[in-house]
Short mmCIF file of C-alpha atoms and ligand atoms in Angstrom, two decimals:
data_model
loop_
_atom_site.label_atom_id
_atom_site.label_comp_id
_atom_site.label_asym_id
_atom_site.label_seq_id
_atom_site.Cartn_x
_atom_site.Cartn_y
_atom_site.Cartn_z
CA MET R 4 34.20 145.65 33.06
CA LYS R 5 34.73 141.96 33.82
CA ILE R 6 32.58 140.54 36.62
CA ALA R 7 32.79 137.02 38.02
CA VAL R 8 29.91 135.39 39.89
CA ALA R 9 30.40 132.31 42.09
CA GLY R 10 27.20 130.23 42.25
CA THR R 11 24.41 130.17 39.67
CA GLY R 12 21.42 129.66 41.96
CA TYR R 13 18.62 132.17 42.51
CA VAL R 14 20.94 134.91 43.71
CA GLY R 15 23.98 134.29 41.52
CA LEU R 16 22.12 133.77 38.27
CA SER R 17 19.89 136.82 38.68
CA MET R 18 22.96 138.92 39.54
CA ALA R 19 24.90 137.51 36.58
CA LEU R 20 22.17 138.21 34.02
CA LEU R 21 21.40 141.64 35.40
CA LEU R 22 25.07 142.64 35.18
CA ALA R 23 25.61 140.91 31.80
CA GLN R 24 23.49 143.58 30.10
CA HIS R 25 26.38 146.06 30.41
CA ASN R 26 29.42 144.01 31.51
CA GLU R 27 31.31 140.85 30.62
CA VAL R 28 30.06 138.29 33.13
CA HIS R 29 31.57 134.87 33.84
CA ALA R 30 29.47 132.74 36.20
CA LEU R 31 31.08 129.79 37.92
CA ASP R 32 29.32 126.80 39.40
CA ILE R 33 30.52 123.43 40.64
CA ILE R 34 27.61 121.52 39.09
CA PRO R 35 28.44 120.60 35.47
CA GLU R 36 24.75 120.11 34.50
CA LYS R 37 23.89 123.67 35.54
CA VAL R 38 26.81 125.11 33.59
CA ALA R 39 25.89 123.06 30.51
CA MET R 40 22.25 124.19 30.65
CA LEU R 41 23.21 127.84 31.02
CA ASN R 42 25.60 127.68 28.09
CA LYS R 43 22.73 126.31 25.99
CA GLY R 44 20.62 129.29 27.09
CA GLU R 45 18.40 127.24 29.40
CA SER R 46 17.51 128.20 32.94
CA PRO R 47 18.13 125.61 35.67
CA ILE R 48 15.46 127.32 37.82
CA VAL R 49 11.85 128.38 37.24
CA ASP R 50 11.91 132.15 36.87
CA ALA R 51 10.04 133.97 34.10
CA GLU R 52 12.49 136.89 33.76
CA ILE R 53 15.58 134.65 33.81
CA SER R 54 14.12 132.48 31.02
CA ALA R 55 13.08 135.58 29.04
CA PHE R 56 16.58 137.08 29.36
CA LEU R 57 18.21 133.83 28.17
CA ASP R 58 15.73 133.55 25.26
CA ASP R 59 16.25 137.18 24.25
CA ASP R 60 20.00 136.64 24.33
CA LYS R 61 19.67 133.62 22.03
CA SER R 62 17.42 135.46 19.58
CA GLY R 63 19.71 138.51 19.65
CA GLU R 64 16.90 140.76 20.87
CA ARG R 65 18.73 141.54 24.10
CA PRO R 66 22.38 140.49 23.75
CA LEU R 67 24.09 139.61 27.00
CA SER R 68 27.78 139.10 27.64
CA PHE R 69 27.33 135.99 29.75
CA THR R 70 29.12 132.65 29.96
CA ALA R 71 28.95 129.92 32.57
CA THR R 72 32.02 127.93 33.49
CA LEU R 73 33.40 125.27 35.81
CA ASN R 74 36.89 126.76 35.57
CA PRO R 75 37.81 129.15 38.41
CA LYS R 76 40.72 130.64 36.47
CA GLU R 77 38.51 131.52 33.52
CA ALA R 78 35.92 133.12 35.78
CA TYR R 79 38.10 134.95 38.27
CA GLU R 80 41.27 135.99 36.45
CA GLY R 81 41.19 139.64 35.43
CA ALA R 82 37.80 140.30 37.04
CA ASP R 83 37.16 143.76 38.54
CA PHE R 84 34.44 142.45 40.84
CA ALA R 85 33.77 138.90 42.03
CA VAL R 86 30.33 138.23 43.47
CA VAL R 87 29.88 135.31 45.89
CA ALA R 88 26.40 133.76 45.84
CA THR R 89 26.90 130.27 47.25
CA PRO R 90 24.67 128.57 49.88
CA THR R 91 24.82 129.23 53.61
CA ASN R 92 22.66 126.51 55.13
CA TYR R 93 21.94 126.58 58.83
CA ASP R 94 24.00 124.00 60.66
CA SER R 95 21.90 122.83 63.60
CA GLN R 96 24.93 121.12 65.24
CA GLN R 97 26.98 124.33 65.27
CA ASN R 98 23.90 126.58 65.74
CA TYR R 99 25.30 128.78 63.01
CA PHE R 100 25.33 129.15 59.25
CA ASP R 101 27.68 126.82 57.42
CA THR R 102 29.77 129.37 55.54
CA SER R 103 32.21 126.85 54.06
CA SER R 104 31.05 127.35 50.45
CA VAL R 105 31.50 131.13 50.80
CA GLU R 106 35.00 130.60 52.12
CA ALA R 107 35.82 128.09 49.35
CA ALA R 108 34.68 130.60 46.72
CA ILE R 109 36.62 133.47 48.34
CA SER R 110 39.74 131.35 48.54
CA ALA R 111 39.48 130.42 44.83
CA ILE R 112 38.95 134.09 43.91
CA ARG R 113 41.95 135.22 45.97
CA GLU R 114 44.10 132.53 44.40
CA ALA R 115 43.30 133.68 40.85
CA ASN R 116 42.99 137.40 41.40
CA SER R 117 44.76 139.79 43.77
CA THR R 118 42.89 142.97 42.89
CA ALA R 119 39.17 142.20 42.40
CA TRP R 120 36.68 143.56 44.91
CA ILE R 121 34.86 140.61 46.42
CA ILE R 122 31.15 141.21 47.00
CA ILE R 123 29.55 138.63 49.29
CA LYS R 124 25.88 138.30 48.31
CA SER R 125 25.26 135.12 50.31
CA THR R 126 23.45 135.72 53.60
CA ILE R 127 25.98 135.45 56.41
CA PRO R 128 26.05 135.84 60.20
CA VAL R 129 26.28 139.38 61.56
CA GLY R 130 29.97 140.18 61.99
CA TYR R 131 31.17 137.53 59.54
CA THR R 132 32.79 139.76 56.89
CA GLU R 133 34.67 141.85 59.45
CA HIS R 134 35.92 138.65 61.09
CA LEU R 135 37.05 137.19 57.75
CA ARG R 136 38.63 140.47 56.70
CA THR R 137 40.76 140.46 59.84
CA ARG R 138 41.54 136.75 59.60
CA LEU R 139 42.63 136.96 55.95
CA GLY R 140 44.08 140.47 56.19
CA ASP R 141 42.17 141.25 52.99
CA GLU R 142 40.62 144.69 52.56
CA ARG R 143 38.76 143.68 49.42
CA LEU R 144 35.78 142.02 51.09
CA LEU R 145 32.44 143.83 50.78
CA PHE R 146 28.93 142.61 51.59
CA SER R 147 25.69 143.31 49.79
CA PRO R 148 22.44 141.89 51.20
CA GLU R 149 20.16 140.28 48.63
CA PHE R 150 16.41 140.86 49.00
CA LEU R 151 15.00 138.88 46.06
CA ARG R 152 12.07 136.47 46.28
CA GLU R 153 12.41 133.00 44.74
CA GLY R 154 10.38 132.81 41.54
CA HIS R 155 10.94 136.56 41.04
CA ALA R 156 14.71 136.55 41.40
CA LEU R 157 15.63 138.62 38.36
CA TYR R 158 12.44 140.71 38.52
CA ASP R 159 13.35 141.83 42.04
CA ASN R 160 16.81 142.89 40.89
CA LEU R 161 15.35 144.73 37.89
CA HIS R 162 12.97 146.48 40.30
CA PRO R 163 14.91 146.57 43.59
CA SER R 164 13.28 147.84 46.77
CA ARG R 165 16.72 149.19 47.70
CA ILE R 166 20.41 148.57 47.05
CA VAL R 167 22.59 148.14 50.12
CA LEU R 168 26.37 147.78 50.17
CA GLY R 169 28.51 147.25 53.25
CA ALA R 170 32.11 148.44 53.27
CA PRO R 171 34.69 148.79 56.07
CA THR R 172 34.22 152.18 57.68
CA GLY R 173 37.16 154.48 57.13
CA ASN R 174 38.51 152.62 54.09
CA ARG R 175 38.02 155.17 51.31
CA GLN R 176 38.96 152.83 48.47
CA ALA R 177 36.60 150.13 49.68
CA ILE R 178 33.79 152.67 50.11
CA ALA R 179 34.40 153.94 46.57
CA ALA R 180 34.27 150.33 45.29
CA ALA R 181 31.00 149.84 47.16
CA HIS R 182 29.54 152.93 45.45
CA ALA R 183 30.80 151.67 42.09
CA PHE R 184 29.00 148.36 42.66
CA VAL R 185 25.81 150.20 43.67
CA ASP R 186 26.03 152.01 40.32
CA LEU R 187 26.47 148.71 38.44
CA LEU R 188 23.36 147.25 40.08
CA ALA R 189 21.38 150.43 39.38
CA GLN R 190 22.58 150.45 35.76
CA GLY R 191 21.25 146.91 35.32
CA ALA R 192 17.84 147.73 36.81
CA ASP R 193 14.81 148.59 34.68
CA PRO R 194 15.48 152.16 33.42
CA ALA R 195 12.03 153.24 34.70
CA GLU R 196 13.28 152.67 38.26
CA CYS R 197 15.62 155.67 37.97
CA SER R 198 12.66 158.05 37.93
CA ARG R 199 10.36 156.19 40.29
CA GLN R 200 8.79 158.18 43.14
CA ASN R 201 9.29 156.62 46.57
CA GLU R 202 6.92 156.96 49.53
CA ASP R 203 9.46 159.11 51.38
CA GLY R 204 9.39 161.66 48.55
CA SER R 205 12.74 160.59 47.05
CA THR R 206 13.23 159.66 43.40
CA GLY R 207 14.97 156.57 42.00
CA ILE R 208 16.27 153.44 43.70
CA PRO R 209 17.11 154.07 47.36
CA SER R 210 20.78 153.15 47.82
CA LEU R 211 22.80 152.88 51.00
CA VAL R 212 26.49 152.35 51.63
CA VAL R 213 26.90 151.41 55.31
CA GLY R 214 29.36 149.55 57.53
CA LEU R 215 29.99 145.86 56.78
CA THR R 216 28.32 144.63 59.95
CA GLU R 217 25.35 146.99 59.62
CA ALA R 218 24.76 145.68 56.07
CA GLU R 219 24.75 142.09 57.38
CA ALA R 220 22.34 143.09 60.14
CA ILE R 221 20.02 144.79 57.60
CA LYS R 222 19.62 141.44 55.84
CA LEU R 223 18.89 139.33 58.93
CA PHE R 224 16.64 141.92 60.57
CA SER R 225 14.66 142.35 57.31
CA ASN R 226 13.98 138.64 56.98
CA THR R 227 13.25 138.24 60.68
CA TYR R 228 10.67 141.04 60.41
CA LEU R 229 9.02 139.25 57.48
CA ALA R 230 8.98 136.01 59.52
CA LEU R 231 7.50 137.91 62.46
CA ARG R 232 4.72 139.24 60.26
CA VAL R 233 3.89 135.81 58.87
CA ALA R 234 4.02 134.30 62.37
CA TYR R 235 1.79 137.09 63.72
CA PHE R 236 -1.02 136.55 61.20
CA ASN R 237 -0.63 132.79 61.59
CA GLU R 238 -1.09 133.08 65.35
CA LEU R 239 -4.07 135.36 64.79
CA ASP R 240 -5.48 132.55 62.63
CA THR R 241 -4.69 129.90 65.26
CA TYR R 242 -6.60 131.99 67.79
CA ALA R 243 -9.58 132.59 65.50
CA GLU R 244 -9.75 128.90 64.52
CA SER R 245 -9.56 127.80 68.16
CA ARG R 246 -12.33 130.20 69.18
CA GLY R 247 -14.57 129.66 66.14
CA LEU R 248 -14.07 133.19 64.80
CA SER R 249 -13.63 134.41 61.23
CA THR R 250 -9.92 134.96 60.62
CA GLY R 251 -10.66 136.82 57.38
CA ALA R 252 -12.95 139.32 59.08
CA ILE R 253 -10.36 140.02 61.78
CA ILE R 254 -7.42 140.37 59.38
CA ASN R 255 -9.40 142.66 57.07
CA GLY R 256 -10.35 144.88 59.99
CA VAL R 257 -6.82 144.95 61.40
CA CYS R 258 -5.12 145.64 58.07
CA LEU R 259 -7.31 148.58 57.11
CA ASP R 260 -5.08 150.57 59.46
CA PRO R 261 -2.66 152.28 57.04
CA ARG R 262 0.17 151.68 59.55
CA ILE R 263 -0.42 147.91 59.31
CA ARG R 264 -1.49 147.48 55.68
CA SER R 265 -2.42 144.26 53.92
CA ASP R 266 0.88 142.94 52.60
CA TYR R 267 2.14 139.65 53.91
CA ASN R 268 -0.97 138.92 55.97
CA ASN R 269 -2.29 135.73 54.36
CA PRO R 270 -2.25 132.82 56.84
CA SER R 271 -0.21 129.76 55.96
CA PHE R 272 1.12 126.57 57.52
CA GLY R 273 4.19 128.49 58.70
CA TYR R 274 6.92 130.66 57.27
CA GLY R 275 9.26 128.69 55.07
CA GLY R 276 11.35 128.67 51.95
CA TYR R 277 15.11 128.60 52.00
CA CYS R 278 15.72 131.85 53.83
CA LEU R 279 13.25 132.76 56.60
CA PRO R 280 13.72 129.64 58.80
CA LYS R 281 17.51 129.74 58.64
CA ASP R 282 17.91 133.52 58.79
CA THR R 283 15.74 133.85 61.92
CA LYS R 284 17.75 131.10 63.63
CA GLN R 285 21.02 132.78 62.66
CA LEU R 286 19.84 136.14 64.04
CA LEU R 287 18.84 134.39 67.28
CA ALA R 288 22.34 132.87 67.44
CA ASN R 289 23.82 136.35 66.93
CA TYR R 290 21.85 137.51 70.01
CA SER R 291 23.67 134.95 72.21
CA ASP R 292 24.72 137.45 74.91
CA VAL R 293 22.17 140.19 74.13
CA PRO R 294 18.81 140.34 75.96
CA GLN R 295 15.79 139.51 73.81
CA ASN R 296 12.38 137.83 73.89
CA LEU R 297 10.94 138.47 70.48
CA ILE R 298 13.57 136.80 68.30
CA SER R 299 13.22 133.50 70.21
CA ALA R 300 9.45 133.82 69.96
CA ILE R 301 9.62 134.27 66.18
CA VAL R 302 11.66 131.07 65.88
CA ASP R 303 9.41 129.13 68.30
CA ALA R 304 6.16 130.42 66.77
CA ASN R 305 6.78 128.51 63.56
CA ARG R 306 7.07 125.21 65.41
CA THR R 307 3.91 125.88 67.42
CA ARG R 308 2.01 126.80 64.26
CA LYS R 309 2.99 123.57 62.51
CA ASP R 310 1.98 121.53 65.59
CA PHE R 311 -1.42 123.27 65.51
CA ILE R 312 -1.94 122.66 61.79
CA ALA R 313 -0.99 118.98 62.13
CA SER R 314 -3.50 118.58 65.00
CA GLU R 315 -6.23 120.28 62.94
CA ILE R 316 -5.59 117.84 60.08
CA GLU R 317 -5.68 114.89 62.43
CA GLU R 318 -8.97 116.07 63.91
CA ARG R 319 -10.54 116.38 60.46
CA ILE R 320 -9.84 112.75 59.56
CA GLN R 321 -11.11 111.25 62.81
CA GLY R 322 -13.47 108.38 62.06
CA ILE R 323 -12.22 107.79 58.48
CA GLU R 324 -11.02 104.23 58.00
CA ASN R 325 -7.41 104.04 56.64
CA PRO R 326 -7.26 107.76 55.87
CA VAL R 327 -4.88 109.08 53.22
CA VAL R 328 -3.62 112.61 53.75
CA GLY R 329 -3.05 114.16 50.34
CA VAL R 330 -0.30 116.78 50.27
CA TYR R 331 -0.90 119.17 47.39
CA ARG R 332 2.52 120.47 46.34
CA LEU R 333 5.72 120.43 48.37
CA THR R 334 6.51 123.99 47.33
CA MET R 335 6.14 127.02 49.56
CA LYS R 336 4.59 129.35 47.01
CA SER R 337 2.38 128.78 44.00
CA GLY R 338 4.40 129.07 40.80
CA SER R 339 7.62 127.91 42.48
CA ASP R 340 9.66 124.80 41.66
CA ASN R 341 11.58 124.89 44.90
CA PHE R 342 10.63 123.16 48.12
CA ARG R 343 13.67 123.80 50.29
CA GLN R 344 12.41 124.19 53.88
CA SER R 345 8.78 124.50 52.80
CA ALA R 346 6.34 124.60 55.72
CA ILE R 347 4.32 121.70 54.34
CA GLN R 348 7.28 119.36 54.87
CA GLY R 349 7.13 120.16 58.59
CA ILE R 350 3.43 119.27 58.52
CA MET R 351 4.18 116.02 56.66
CA LYS R 352 6.78 115.04 59.24
CA ARG R 353 4.31 115.56 62.07
CA ILE R 354 1.50 113.70 60.35
CA LYS R 355 3.75 110.77 59.50
CA ALA R 356 5.04 110.64 63.07
CA ARG R 357 1.41 110.03 64.04
CA GLY R 358 1.36 106.97 61.76
CA LEU R 359 -0.78 108.47 58.99
CA THR R 360 -0.39 107.65 55.30
CA VAL R 361 0.64 110.56 53.09
CA LEU R 362 0.19 110.81 49.31
CA VAL R 363 2.07 113.67 47.60
CA TYR R 364 1.12 115.50 44.42
CA GLU R 365 4.20 117.29 43.14
CA PRO R 366 4.50 117.64 39.36
CA THR R 367 8.04 119.07 39.50
CA LEU R 368 9.41 116.10 41.45
CA ASP R 369 10.70 113.39 39.14
CA ALA R 370 10.45 110.56 41.68
CA ALA R 371 7.96 107.96 42.80
CA GLU R 372 8.58 108.59 46.50
CA PHE R 373 9.42 111.47 48.78
CA PHE R 374 10.83 110.49 52.19
CA GLY R 375 8.95 107.20 52.02
CA SER R 376 5.63 108.72 50.87
CA GLU R 377 4.17 107.91 47.47
CA VAL R 378 4.30 110.70 44.89
CA THR R 379 1.72 110.91 42.12
CA HIS R 380 1.85 113.18 39.10
CA ASP R 381 -1.80 112.62 38.23
CA ILE R 382 -4.00 115.25 39.83
CA GLU R 383 -7.27 113.32 39.33
CA ASP R 384 -5.77 110.17 40.89
CA PHE R 385 -4.50 112.33 43.76
CA LYS R 386 -7.87 113.95 44.39
CA ARG R 387 -9.70 110.63 44.23
CA ARG R 388 -7.38 108.79 46.62
CA SER R 389 -6.95 111.53 49.22
CA SER R 390 -9.30 111.53 52.21
CA ILE R 391 -8.26 115.09 52.95
CA ILE R 392 -6.21 117.43 50.73
CA VAL R 393 -3.75 119.58 52.58
CA ALA R 394 -2.70 122.65 50.58
CA ASN R 395 -0.55 125.47 51.88
CA ARG R 396 -1.71 127.49 48.89
CA TRP R 397 -4.91 127.18 46.86
CA HIS R 398 -4.69 126.41 43.15
CA ASP R 399 -7.36 126.01 40.49
CA ASP R 400 -6.17 122.38 40.13
CA LEU R 401 -8.10 121.77 43.34
CA LYS R 402 -11.46 122.89 41.94
CA GLY R 403 -14.15 120.26 42.31
CA SER R 404 -12.64 118.83 45.51
CA GLU R 405 -13.43 121.77 47.79
CA GLU R 406 -15.05 119.59 50.46
CA LYS R 407 -11.76 117.68 50.95
CA ILE R 408 -9.45 120.68 51.12
CA TYR R 409 -7.71 121.90 54.24
CA THR R 410 -5.90 125.18 53.65
CA ARG R 411 -5.39 128.43 55.55
CA ASP R 412 -4.88 130.36 52.30
CA LEU R 413 -7.76 132.76 52.94
CA PHE R 414 -6.94 135.36 50.33
CA LYS R 415 -5.77 133.00 47.55
CA ARG R 416 -2.39 134.65 47.18
CA ASP R 417 1.16 134.15 48.42
N1 LIG U 30 17.05 132.04 47.42
C1 LIG U 30 16.70 133.20 47.93
O1 LIG U 30 15.52 133.61 47.89
C2 LIG U 30 17.73 134.08 48.57
C3 LIG U 30 17.42 135.43 48.81
C4 LIG U 30 18.36 136.24 49.42
C5 LIG U 30 19.58 135.71 49.82
N2 LIG U 30 19.84 134.39 49.59
C6 LIG U 30 21.13 133.88 50.03
O2 LIG U 30 22.00 133.76 48.90
C7 LIG U 30 22.82 132.59 49.01
C8 LIG U 30 22.59 131.70 47.80
O3 LIG U 30 21.23 131.32 47.78
P1 LIG U 30 20.59 130.65 46.48
O4 LIG U 30 19.15 130.46 46.79
O5 LIG U 30 20.97 131.41 45.27
O6 LIG U 30 21.34 129.26 46.52
P2 LIG U 30 21.28 128.05 45.47
O7 LIG U 30 21.45 126.83 46.24
O8 LIG U 30 20.08 128.22 44.59
O9 LIG U 30 22.57 128.31 44.55
C9 LIG U 30 23.86 128.26 45.04
C10 LIG U 30 24.77 127.77 43.92
O10 LIG U 30 26.12 127.86 44.38
C11 LIG U 30 26.82 126.74 43.84
N3 LIG U 30 28.06 126.56 44.61
C12 LIG U 30 28.26 125.94 45.78
N4 LIG U 30 29.54 126.04 46.17
C13 LIG U 30 30.18 126.76 45.21
C14 LIG U 30 31.51 127.20 45.03
N5 LIG U 30 32.47 126.95 45.93
N6 LIG U 30 31.81 127.90 43.92
C15 LIG U 30 30.85 128.19 42.99
N7 LIG U 30 29.57 127.79 43.11
C16 LIG U 30 29.24 127.08 44.20
C17 LIG U 30 25.83 125.60 43.95
O11 LIG U 30 26.18 124.55 43.10
C18 LIG U 30 24.53 126.31 43.53
O12 LIG U 30 24.32 126.22 42.14
C19 LIG U 30 22.47 131.96 50.35
O13 LIG U 30 23.35 132.45 51.32
C20 LIG U 30 21.07 132.49 50.63
O14 LIG U 30 20.78 132.56 51.99
C21 LIG U 30 18.97 133.57 48.95
#
């Protein structure tokens, strides 16, 4: 089977390598450097499983049928499936996702190939695929929500929580194609997943084929729930901090309830990363004429949390002459190389708006400045020069400077 993938970011590359175990995969990107790296067997992103797959392919231990290309014809012609995994940034002017890269990829696929099923993996507004299907008069558009975490992109596809495919209701061929794609994703997963026991008593990877719009809603409601959970424990922390209570004691007591559980309960500076901020805003936009309170509150809570954190930092440096606020890592999670929409950048903006000097420690950033703030790559220099060290997540690098650290990472995990 020939499969084309448009976009070799977190989603596209993990999809491409997963599928290249059993299929001929051609991944297209518009960035020549990425394509060149991939064809040398190097990963453009930090992801242990992606690097291991590329290494094993080179050594012949796990041969993959994978090539990267800049040429749409080479990628798309003759493909049975074409996966679209290009960015959908939130456009704050339009109050909607910018879906132009998805449309550019779909147009290039349709130009080169009149039979391939097109699987949109990018996160899109609820109702988007149905709208496009009608506009283009093309029955080949399917949608599959992607649930991976950055830093664990391929791992999460090898061990998927679930596989969801959206297909137009009533279109038997499209529904059959959706099932066929579910099977391809399951075939690429770790073989042990086929016999795993799920909490609901079922065996194997839970798989759903639903309507197109329901599949899109599953993605945005899943991420908005995760944002809600982060925002909830962050507001619990804001309350405890404001009242002089132990956040850890309260969270431990709350989360011992088996209905609440302890996942995703570690306070932070706010929810962030590429997806949660934009996906919550998009879901709110989709609610435009539907009554709601909670979705707005989830979006607003992140702003309020960052305001609170910035005020706490400011309070802690009162009385210090010419204070330097040290920002330890721009990333959202420890072990990540990506700082798109990280919460700490929102904190930096607020602190700088108050006229404070910021010094950044970010070893993955090859630059001397970040938005006008000095960047150092020397951790000892950073620790020495910072009056306070602001860290969204704790790291052993920070040992020895405990008295300077301001973090809300109570459980020392993501
Ligand atoms: N990153 C995540 O954790 C994650 C998780 C689930 C869903 N998603 C969604 O998946 C989509 C992609 O996210 P990502 O993090 O992989 O993005 P990314 O920015 O890491 O990668 C996207 C890639 O697409 C390429 N590209 C842009 N336009 C193209 C075109 N016309 N043809 C071919 N390639 C093109 C870019 O050069 C880039 O390499 C987004 O909609 C995102 O919301 C991301």
